[in-house]
Short mmCIF file of C-alpha atoms in Angstrom, two decimals:
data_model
loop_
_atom_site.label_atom_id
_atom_site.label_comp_id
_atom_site.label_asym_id
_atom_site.label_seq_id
_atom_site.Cartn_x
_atom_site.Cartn_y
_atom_site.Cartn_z
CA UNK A 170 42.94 -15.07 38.62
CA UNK A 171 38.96 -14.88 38.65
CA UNK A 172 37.74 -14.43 34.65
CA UNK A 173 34.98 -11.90 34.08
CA UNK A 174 31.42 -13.37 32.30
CA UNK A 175 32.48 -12.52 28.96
CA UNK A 176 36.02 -14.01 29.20
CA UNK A 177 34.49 -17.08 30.00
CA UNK A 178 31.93 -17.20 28.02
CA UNK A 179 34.62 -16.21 24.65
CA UNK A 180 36.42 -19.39 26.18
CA UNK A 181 33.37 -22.05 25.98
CA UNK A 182 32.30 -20.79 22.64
CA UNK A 183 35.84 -21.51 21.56
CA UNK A 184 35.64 -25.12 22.57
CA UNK A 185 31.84 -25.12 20.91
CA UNK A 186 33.52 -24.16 17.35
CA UNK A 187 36.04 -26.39 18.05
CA UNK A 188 34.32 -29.29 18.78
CA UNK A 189 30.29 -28.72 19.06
CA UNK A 190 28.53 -29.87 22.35
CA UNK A 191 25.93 -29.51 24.33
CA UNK A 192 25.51 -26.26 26.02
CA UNK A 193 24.57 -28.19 29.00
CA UNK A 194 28.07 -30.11 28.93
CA UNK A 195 29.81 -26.74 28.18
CA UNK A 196 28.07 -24.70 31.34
CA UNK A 197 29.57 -27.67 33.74
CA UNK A 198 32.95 -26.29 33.05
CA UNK A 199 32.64 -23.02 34.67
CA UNK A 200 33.90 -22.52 38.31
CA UNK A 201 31.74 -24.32 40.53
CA UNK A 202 31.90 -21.24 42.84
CA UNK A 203 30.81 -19.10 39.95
CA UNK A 204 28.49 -16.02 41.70
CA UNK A 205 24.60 -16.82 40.01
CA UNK A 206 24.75 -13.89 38.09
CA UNK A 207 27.96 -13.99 36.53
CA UNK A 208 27.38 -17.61 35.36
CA UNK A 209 23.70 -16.41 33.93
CA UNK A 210 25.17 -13.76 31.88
CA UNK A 211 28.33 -16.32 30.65
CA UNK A 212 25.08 -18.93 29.57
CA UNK A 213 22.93 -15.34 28.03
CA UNK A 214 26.79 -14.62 26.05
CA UNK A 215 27.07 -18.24 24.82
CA UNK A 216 23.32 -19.04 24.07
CA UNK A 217 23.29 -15.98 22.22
CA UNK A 218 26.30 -17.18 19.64
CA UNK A 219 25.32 -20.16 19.19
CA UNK A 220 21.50 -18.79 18.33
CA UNK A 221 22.40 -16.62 15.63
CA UNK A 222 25.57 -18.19 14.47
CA UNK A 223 25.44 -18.17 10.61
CA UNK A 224 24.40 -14.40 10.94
CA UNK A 225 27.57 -13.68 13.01
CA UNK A 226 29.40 -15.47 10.59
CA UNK A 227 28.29 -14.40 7.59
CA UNK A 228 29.03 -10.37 9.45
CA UNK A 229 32.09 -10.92 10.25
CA UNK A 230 32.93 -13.11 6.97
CA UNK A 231 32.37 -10.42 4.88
CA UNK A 232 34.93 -8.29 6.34
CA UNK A 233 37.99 -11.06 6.29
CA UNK A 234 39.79 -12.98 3.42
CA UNK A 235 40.59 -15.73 5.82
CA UNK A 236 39.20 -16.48 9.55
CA UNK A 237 41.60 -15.58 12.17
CA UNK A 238 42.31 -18.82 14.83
CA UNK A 239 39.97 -20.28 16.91
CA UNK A 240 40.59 -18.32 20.20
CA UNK A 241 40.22 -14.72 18.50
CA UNK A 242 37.68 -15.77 16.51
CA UNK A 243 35.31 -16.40 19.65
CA UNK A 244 36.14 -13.07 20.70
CA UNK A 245 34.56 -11.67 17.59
CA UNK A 246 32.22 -14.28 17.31
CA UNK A 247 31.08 -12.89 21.11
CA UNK A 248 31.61 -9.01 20.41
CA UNK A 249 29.23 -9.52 17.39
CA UNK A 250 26.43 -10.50 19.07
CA UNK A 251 26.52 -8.32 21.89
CA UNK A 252 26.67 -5.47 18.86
CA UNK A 253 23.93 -7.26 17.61
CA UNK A 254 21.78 -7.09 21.02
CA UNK A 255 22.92 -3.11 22.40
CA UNK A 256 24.00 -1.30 19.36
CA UNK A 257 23.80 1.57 21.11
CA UNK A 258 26.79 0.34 23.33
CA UNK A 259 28.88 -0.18 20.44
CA UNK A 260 32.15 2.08 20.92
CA UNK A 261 32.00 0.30 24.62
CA UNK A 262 32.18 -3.29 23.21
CA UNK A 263 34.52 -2.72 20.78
CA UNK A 264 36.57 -0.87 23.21
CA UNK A 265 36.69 -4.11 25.72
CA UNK A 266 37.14 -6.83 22.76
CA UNK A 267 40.21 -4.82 21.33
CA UNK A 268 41.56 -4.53 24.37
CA UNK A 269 41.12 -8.33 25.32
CA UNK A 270 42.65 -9.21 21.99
CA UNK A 271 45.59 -6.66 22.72
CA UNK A 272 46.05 -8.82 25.71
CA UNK A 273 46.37 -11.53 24.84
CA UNK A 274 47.21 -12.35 21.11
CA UNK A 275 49.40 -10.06 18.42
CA UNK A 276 49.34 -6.22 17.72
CA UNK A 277 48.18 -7.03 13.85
CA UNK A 278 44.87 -9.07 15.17
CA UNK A 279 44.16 -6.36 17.66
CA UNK A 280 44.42 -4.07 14.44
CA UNK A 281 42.16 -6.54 12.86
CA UNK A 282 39.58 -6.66 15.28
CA UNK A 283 39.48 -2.99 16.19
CA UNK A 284 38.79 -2.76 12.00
CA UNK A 285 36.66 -5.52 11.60
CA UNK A 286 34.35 -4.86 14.84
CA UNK A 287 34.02 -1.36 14.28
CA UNK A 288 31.85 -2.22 10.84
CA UNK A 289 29.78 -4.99 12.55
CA UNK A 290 26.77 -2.99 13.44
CA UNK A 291 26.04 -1.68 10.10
CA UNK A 292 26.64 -4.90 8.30
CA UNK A 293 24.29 -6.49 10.74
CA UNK A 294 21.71 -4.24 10.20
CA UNK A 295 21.89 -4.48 6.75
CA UNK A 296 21.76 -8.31 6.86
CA UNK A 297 18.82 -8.16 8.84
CA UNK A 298 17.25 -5.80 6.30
CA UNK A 299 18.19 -8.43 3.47
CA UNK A 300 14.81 -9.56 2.32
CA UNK A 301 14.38 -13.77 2.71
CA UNK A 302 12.82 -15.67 0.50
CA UNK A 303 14.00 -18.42 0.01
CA UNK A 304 15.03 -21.34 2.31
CA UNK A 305 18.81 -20.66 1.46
CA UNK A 306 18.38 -16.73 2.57
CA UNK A 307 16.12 -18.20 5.63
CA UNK A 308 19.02 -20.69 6.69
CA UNK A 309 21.63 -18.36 7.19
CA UNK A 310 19.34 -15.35 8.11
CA UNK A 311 17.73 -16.72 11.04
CA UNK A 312 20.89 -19.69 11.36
CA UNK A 313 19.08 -22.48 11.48
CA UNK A 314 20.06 -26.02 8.68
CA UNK A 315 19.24 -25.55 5.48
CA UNK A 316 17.62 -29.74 5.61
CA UNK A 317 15.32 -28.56 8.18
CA UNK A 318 14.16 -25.19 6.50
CA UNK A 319 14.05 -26.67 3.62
CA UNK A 320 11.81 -29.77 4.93
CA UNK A 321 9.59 -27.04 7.38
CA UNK A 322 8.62 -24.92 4.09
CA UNK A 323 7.80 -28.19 2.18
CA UNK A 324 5.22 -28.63 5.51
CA UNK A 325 4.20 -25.37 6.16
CA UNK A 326 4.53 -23.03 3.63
CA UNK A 327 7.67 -20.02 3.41
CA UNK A 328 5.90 -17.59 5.77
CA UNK A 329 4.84 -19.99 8.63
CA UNK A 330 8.41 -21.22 8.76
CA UNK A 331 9.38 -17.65 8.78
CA UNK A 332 7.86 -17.38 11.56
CA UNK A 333 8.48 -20.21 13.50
CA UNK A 334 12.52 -19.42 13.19
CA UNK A 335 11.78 -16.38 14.42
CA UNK A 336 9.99 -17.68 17.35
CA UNK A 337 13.31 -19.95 17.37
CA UNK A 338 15.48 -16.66 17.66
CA UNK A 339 13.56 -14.87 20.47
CA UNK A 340 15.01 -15.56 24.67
CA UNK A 341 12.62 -18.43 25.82
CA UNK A 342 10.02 -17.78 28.72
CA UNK A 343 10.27 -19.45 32.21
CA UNK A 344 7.05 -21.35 33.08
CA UNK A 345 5.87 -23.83 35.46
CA UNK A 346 3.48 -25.14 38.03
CA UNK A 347 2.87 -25.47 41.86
CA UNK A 348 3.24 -28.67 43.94
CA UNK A 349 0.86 -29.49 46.48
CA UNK A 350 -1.68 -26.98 48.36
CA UNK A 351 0.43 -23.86 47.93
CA UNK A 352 -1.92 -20.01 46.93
CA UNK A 353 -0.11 -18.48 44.11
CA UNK A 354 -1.16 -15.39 45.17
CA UNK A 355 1.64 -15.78 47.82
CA UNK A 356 4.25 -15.07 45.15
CA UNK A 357 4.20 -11.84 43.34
CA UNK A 358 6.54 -13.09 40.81
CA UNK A 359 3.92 -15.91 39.52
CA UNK A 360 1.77 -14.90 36.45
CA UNK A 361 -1.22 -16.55 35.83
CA UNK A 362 -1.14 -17.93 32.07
CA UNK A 363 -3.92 -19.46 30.27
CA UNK A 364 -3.06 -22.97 30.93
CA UNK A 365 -4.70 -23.74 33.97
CA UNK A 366 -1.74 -24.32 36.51
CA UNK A 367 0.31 -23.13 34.94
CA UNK A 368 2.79 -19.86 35.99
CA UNK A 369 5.14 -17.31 34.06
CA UNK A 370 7.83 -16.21 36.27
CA UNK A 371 9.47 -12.90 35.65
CA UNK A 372 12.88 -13.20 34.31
CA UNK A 373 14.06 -11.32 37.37
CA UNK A 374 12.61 -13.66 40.04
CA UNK A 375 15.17 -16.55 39.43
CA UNK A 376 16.58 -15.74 43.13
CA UNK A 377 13.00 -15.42 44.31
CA UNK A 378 12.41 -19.10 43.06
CA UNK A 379 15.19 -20.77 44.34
CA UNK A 380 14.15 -21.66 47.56
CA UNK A 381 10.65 -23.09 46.20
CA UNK A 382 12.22 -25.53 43.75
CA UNK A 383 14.91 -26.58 46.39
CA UNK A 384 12.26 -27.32 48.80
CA UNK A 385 10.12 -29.02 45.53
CA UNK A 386 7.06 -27.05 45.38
CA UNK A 387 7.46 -25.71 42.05
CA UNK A 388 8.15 -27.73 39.17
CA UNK A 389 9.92 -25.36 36.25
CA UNK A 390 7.71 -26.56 32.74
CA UNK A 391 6.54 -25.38 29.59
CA UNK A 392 2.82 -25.46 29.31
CA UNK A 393 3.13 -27.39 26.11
CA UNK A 394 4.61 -30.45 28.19
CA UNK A 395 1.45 -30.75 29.71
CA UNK A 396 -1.05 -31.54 26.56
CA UNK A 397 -0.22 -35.00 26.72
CA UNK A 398 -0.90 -35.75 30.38
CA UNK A 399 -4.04 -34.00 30.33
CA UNK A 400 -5.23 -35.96 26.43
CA UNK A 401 -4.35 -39.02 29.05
CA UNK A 402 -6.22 -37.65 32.01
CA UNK A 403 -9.44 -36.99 30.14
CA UNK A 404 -9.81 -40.44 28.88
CA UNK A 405 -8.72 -41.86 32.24
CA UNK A 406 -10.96 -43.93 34.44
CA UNK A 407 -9.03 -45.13 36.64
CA UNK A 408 -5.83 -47.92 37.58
CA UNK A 409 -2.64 -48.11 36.62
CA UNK A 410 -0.45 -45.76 34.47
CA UNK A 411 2.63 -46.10 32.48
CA UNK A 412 5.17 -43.18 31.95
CA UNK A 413 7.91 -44.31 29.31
CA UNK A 414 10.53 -42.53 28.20
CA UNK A 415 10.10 -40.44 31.06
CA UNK A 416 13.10 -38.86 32.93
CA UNK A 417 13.58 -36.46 34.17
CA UNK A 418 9.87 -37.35 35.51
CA UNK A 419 8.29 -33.77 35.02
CA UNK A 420 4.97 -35.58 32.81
CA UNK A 421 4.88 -38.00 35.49
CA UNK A 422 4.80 -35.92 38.83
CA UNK A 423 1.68 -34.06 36.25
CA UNK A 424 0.24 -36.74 36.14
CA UNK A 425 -0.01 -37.84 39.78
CA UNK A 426 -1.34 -33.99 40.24
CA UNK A 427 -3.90 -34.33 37.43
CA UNK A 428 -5.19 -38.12 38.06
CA UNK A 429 -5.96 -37.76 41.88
CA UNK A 430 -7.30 -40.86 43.47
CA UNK A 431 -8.15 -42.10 40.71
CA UNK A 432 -4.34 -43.37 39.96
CA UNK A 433 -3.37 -46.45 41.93
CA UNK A 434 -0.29 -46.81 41.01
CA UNK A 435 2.23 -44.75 37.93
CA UNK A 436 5.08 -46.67 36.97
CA UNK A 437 8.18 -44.29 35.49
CA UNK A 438 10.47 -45.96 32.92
CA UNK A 439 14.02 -44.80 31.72
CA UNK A 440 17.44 -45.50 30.93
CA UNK A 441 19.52 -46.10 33.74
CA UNK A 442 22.19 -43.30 34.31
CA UNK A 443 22.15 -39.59 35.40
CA UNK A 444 18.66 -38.79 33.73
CA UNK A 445 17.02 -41.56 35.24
CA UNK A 446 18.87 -40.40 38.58
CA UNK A 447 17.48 -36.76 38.53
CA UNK A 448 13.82 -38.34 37.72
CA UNK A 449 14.51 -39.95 41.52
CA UNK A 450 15.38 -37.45 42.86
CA UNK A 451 12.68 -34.96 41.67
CA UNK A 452 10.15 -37.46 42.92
CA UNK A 453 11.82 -37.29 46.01
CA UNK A 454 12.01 -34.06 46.31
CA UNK A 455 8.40 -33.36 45.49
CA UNK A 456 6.75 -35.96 47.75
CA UNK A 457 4.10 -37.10 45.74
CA UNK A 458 3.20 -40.84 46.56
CA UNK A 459 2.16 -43.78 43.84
CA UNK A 460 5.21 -43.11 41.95
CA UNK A 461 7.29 -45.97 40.75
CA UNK A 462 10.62 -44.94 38.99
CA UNK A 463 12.33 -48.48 37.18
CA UNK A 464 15.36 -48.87 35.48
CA UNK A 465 15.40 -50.57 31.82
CA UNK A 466 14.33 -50.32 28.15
CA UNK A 467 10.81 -50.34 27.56
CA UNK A 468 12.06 -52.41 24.23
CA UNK A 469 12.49 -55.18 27.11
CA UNK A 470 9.75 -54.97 29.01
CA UNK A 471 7.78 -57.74 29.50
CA UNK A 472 3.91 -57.38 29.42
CA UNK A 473 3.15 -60.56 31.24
CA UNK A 474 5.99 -59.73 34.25
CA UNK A 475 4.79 -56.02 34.59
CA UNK A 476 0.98 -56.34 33.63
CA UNK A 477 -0.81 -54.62 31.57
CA UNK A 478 -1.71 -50.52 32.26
CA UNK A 479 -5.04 -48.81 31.70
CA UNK A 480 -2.75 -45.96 30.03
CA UNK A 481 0.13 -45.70 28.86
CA UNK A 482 2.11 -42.44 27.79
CA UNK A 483 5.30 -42.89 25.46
CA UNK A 484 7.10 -39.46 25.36
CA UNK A 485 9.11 -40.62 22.31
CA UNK A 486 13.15 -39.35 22.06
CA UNK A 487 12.57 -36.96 19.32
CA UNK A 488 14.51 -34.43 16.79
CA UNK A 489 13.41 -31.47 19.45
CA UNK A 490 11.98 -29.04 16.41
CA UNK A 491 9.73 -27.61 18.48
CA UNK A 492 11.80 -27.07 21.54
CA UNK A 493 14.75 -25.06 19.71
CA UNK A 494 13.90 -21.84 21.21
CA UNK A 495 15.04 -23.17 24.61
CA UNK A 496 17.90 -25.82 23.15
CA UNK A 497 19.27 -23.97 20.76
CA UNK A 498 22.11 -26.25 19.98
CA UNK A 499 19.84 -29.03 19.33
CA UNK A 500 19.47 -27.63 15.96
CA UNK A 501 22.93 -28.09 14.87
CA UNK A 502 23.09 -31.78 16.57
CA UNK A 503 20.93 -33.61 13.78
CA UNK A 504 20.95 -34.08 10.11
CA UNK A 505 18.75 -35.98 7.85
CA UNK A 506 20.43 -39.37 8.52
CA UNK A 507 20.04 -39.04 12.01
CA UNK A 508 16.06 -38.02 11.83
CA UNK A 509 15.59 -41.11 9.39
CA UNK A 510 17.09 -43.29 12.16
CA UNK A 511 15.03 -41.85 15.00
CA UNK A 512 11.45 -42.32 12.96
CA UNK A 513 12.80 -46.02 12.91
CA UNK A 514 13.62 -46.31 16.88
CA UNK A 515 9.68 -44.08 17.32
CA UNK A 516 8.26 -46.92 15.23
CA UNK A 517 9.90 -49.63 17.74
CA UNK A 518 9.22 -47.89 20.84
CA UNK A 519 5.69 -47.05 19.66
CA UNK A 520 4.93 -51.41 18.91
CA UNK A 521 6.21 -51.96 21.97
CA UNK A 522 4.43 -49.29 24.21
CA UNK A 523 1.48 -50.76 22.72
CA UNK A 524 1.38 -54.77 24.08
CA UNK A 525 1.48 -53.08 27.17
CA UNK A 526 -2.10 -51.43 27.79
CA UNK A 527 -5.00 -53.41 28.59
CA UNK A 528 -7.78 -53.91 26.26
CA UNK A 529 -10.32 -50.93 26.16
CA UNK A 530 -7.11 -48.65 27.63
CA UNK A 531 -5.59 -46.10 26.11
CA UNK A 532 -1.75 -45.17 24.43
CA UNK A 533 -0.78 -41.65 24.12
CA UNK A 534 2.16 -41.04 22.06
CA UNK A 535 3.90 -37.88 22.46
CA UNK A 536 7.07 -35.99 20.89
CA UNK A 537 8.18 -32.54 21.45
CA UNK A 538 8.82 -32.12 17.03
CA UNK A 539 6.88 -29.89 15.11
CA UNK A 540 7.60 -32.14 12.44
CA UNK A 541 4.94 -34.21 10.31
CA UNK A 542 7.73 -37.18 10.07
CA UNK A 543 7.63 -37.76 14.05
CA UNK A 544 4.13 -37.69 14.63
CA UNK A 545 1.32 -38.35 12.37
CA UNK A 546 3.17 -40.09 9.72
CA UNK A 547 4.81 -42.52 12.75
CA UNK A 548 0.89 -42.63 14.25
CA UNK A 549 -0.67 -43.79 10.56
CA UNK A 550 2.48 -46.12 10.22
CA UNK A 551 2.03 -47.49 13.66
CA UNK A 552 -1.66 -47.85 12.57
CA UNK A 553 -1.35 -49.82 9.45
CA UNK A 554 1.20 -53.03 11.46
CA UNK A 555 0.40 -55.64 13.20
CA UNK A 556 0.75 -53.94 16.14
CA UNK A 557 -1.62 -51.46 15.51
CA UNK A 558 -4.38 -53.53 14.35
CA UNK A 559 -6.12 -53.67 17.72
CA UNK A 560 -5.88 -49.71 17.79
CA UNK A 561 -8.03 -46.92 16.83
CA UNK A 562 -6.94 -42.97 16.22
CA UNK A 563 -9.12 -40.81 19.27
CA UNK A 564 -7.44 -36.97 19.12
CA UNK A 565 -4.66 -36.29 17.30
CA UNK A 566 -2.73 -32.85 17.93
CA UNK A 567 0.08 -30.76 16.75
CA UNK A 568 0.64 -27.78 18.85
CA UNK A 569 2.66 -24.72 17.01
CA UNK A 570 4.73 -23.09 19.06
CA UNK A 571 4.55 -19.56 16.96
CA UNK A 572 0.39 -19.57 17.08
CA UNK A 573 0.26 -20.49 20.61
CA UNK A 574 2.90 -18.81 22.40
CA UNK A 575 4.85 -22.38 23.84
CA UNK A 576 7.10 -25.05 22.79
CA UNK A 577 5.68 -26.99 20.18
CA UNK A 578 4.36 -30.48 20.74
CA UNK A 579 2.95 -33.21 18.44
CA UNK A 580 0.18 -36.03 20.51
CA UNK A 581 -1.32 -38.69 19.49
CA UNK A 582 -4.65 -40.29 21.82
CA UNK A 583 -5.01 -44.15 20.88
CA UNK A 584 -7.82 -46.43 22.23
CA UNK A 585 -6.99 -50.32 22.21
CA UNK A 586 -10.22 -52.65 21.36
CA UNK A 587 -12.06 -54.61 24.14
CA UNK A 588 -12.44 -57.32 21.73
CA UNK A 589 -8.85 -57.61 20.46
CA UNK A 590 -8.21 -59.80 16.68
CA UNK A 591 -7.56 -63.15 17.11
CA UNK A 592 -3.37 -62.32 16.74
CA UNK A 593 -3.36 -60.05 19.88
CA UNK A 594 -5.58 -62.07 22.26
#
């Protein structure tokens, strides 16, 4: 029996409160022959829970001495935030959760629901009114950790991180760029932004665009991904570049666009496995030449068998703070521990990113974190070791996604000496 949106999406947000996972991993187990629009409104359904789900909890918590199980709690978990998004359809989305719980589970949770559901919409509202002001009201209010609130109004002050979780909380823009010689006046449904190549594309026009990224001329990117590659292009000269950490290739394939002839030759490195796979195949798919994907570690790779680069850009793994508008379940995947052990792997892959450009070349170091820990303090640390003797501090940027209207972006330009110390050369 074919399952409507909704049923499927109550289903995957049952296994996500059951066992959290990426959203990514969770969308792979719908139908393969699912019709486009059904499976966009099951991913709209479950990005929406899992956006606002300590305010749907804390709703429906309010009503109930003791959570009902896992399956009807979805259910409610679902209704509640499409309450929360068309209040106005309210008697209509009780109606169809009721009945789905009638269904399929006991006569005294149907009761339940039909109680519970029915007093969502003004407890939401009234949440929502609830003035925040404090990280603990901030954390639940716009449902984000209380580590990381707590840590973003120790950085920025209460009202800026106000306001970047409620940048967090709004539906993410589509953006992206042109391959090759193609006039963007030949597609009504590109809007000219101002990032220079860069396009908005109505939400509607996902149909529209299909055929254009099948046939790879249009590469789907946030503007902000594209500071770093032009910081590189501007103090580019010409030779050889080196793109680490960088499936699924998008900064790389921007690069080869930006540098011209002036690039002989961009070498791509990343993990082997299904990442590294969809870099080749993007490549591939958008025909650009000088473009070198390879397999490995860039921990392993060895400056004298590869040579040395007259740029190199390290897009370091990161704790994605300034990308959780579009991964929303990224905020849920890390804790404190975790971001203490990524600052050490930055700080390796940072030292060794650097014995790999040439003397008088340049290292740009890149995360998509909005978060001081992940970019300057990793640039000054980098800075004061041995590694960074040779180095000196050109630009150094943090881009906010609430102030500039795109996902948020940390970049550091470095310059190496001509004249290296006597411990380099």
């Amino acid at each position: 029996m074919k399952r409507d949106s909704w049923s499927l999406a109550a289903g995957l947000v049952e296994e996500y409160v059951r066992r959290p996972a990426r959203l990514s991993h969770l969308l792979e187990r719908l139908p393969g022959d699912l019709e486009p629009g059904r499976r966009r409104a099951c991913q709209s359904l479950l990005f929406g829970v899992v956006r606002h789900l300590r305010l749907l909890e804390r709703a429906l918590d309010g009503f109930l001495r003791k959570r009902p199980r896992l399956p009807v709690w979805a259910i409610l978990l679902v209704a509640s935030r499409e309450l929360m998004e068309s209040p106005e359809a309210s008697a209509k989305i009780v109606h169809h959760a009721v009945n789905e719980i009638g269904e399929r589970f006991s006569k005294a949770e149907k009761g339940l629901a039909n109680a519970v559901l029915r007093k969502v919409p003004d407890r939401l509202r009234a949440l929502q009114a609830e003035p925040a002001e404090s990280p603990e009201d901030l954390a639940w209010r716009f449902s984000h950790p209380l580590w990381r609130v707590r840590r973003w109004v120790e950085q920025f002050g209460l009202e800026e991180t106000r306001k970047l979780l409620e940048w967090n909380q709004e539906d993410p823009e589509l953006f992206g760029w042109l391959v090759g010689d193609v006039e963007s006046s030949s597609f009504s449904f590109l809007e000219e932004t101002t990032w220079p190549g860069f396009f908005r594309l109505a939400k509607s026009a996902w149909e529209e665009l299909q055929p254009l990224l099948e046939e790879g001329r249009f590469y789907v990117q946030n503007p902000a991904a594209g500071i770093a590659p032009c910081l590189l292009a501007e103090g580019f000269s010409g030779g050889r570049v080196l793109d680490l950490c960088a499936a699924p290739g998008g900064k790389s394939l921007l690069l080869r666009r930006l540098l011209g002839d002036r690039l002989d030759r961009l070498v791509s490195v990343d993990l082997a496995g299904p990442r590294f796979e969809r870099m080749r195949a993007n490549f591939q798919r958008c025909g650009m030449d000088r473009l070198q994907p390879l397999a490995g570690d860039l921990r392993d790779l060895d400056p004298v068998e590869l040579g040395l680069f007259e740029a190199v850009l390290l897009d370091a793994p990161c704790s994605n703070s300034g990308v959780l508008q579009r991964k929303v379940d990224a905020r849920w995947r890390m804790d404190e521990s975790g971001l203490a052990a990524l600052r050490v792997l930055q700080n390796q892959l940072l030292a060794s990113a650097s014995a790999l450009v040439k003397p008088g070349g340049i290292l740009v170091y890149s995360t998509c974190s909005v978060d001081r820990d992940e970019n300057e303090d990793v640039v000054a640390a980098f800075l004061r070791s041995e590694s960074g003797r040779d180095y000196l501090l050109e630009t150094e940027t943090l881009c906010l996604p609430w102030r500039e209207n795109r996902d948020g972006a940390g970049v550091a330009v470095l310059r190496r000496l001509r004249k290296l110390s006597a411990t380099s050369s």
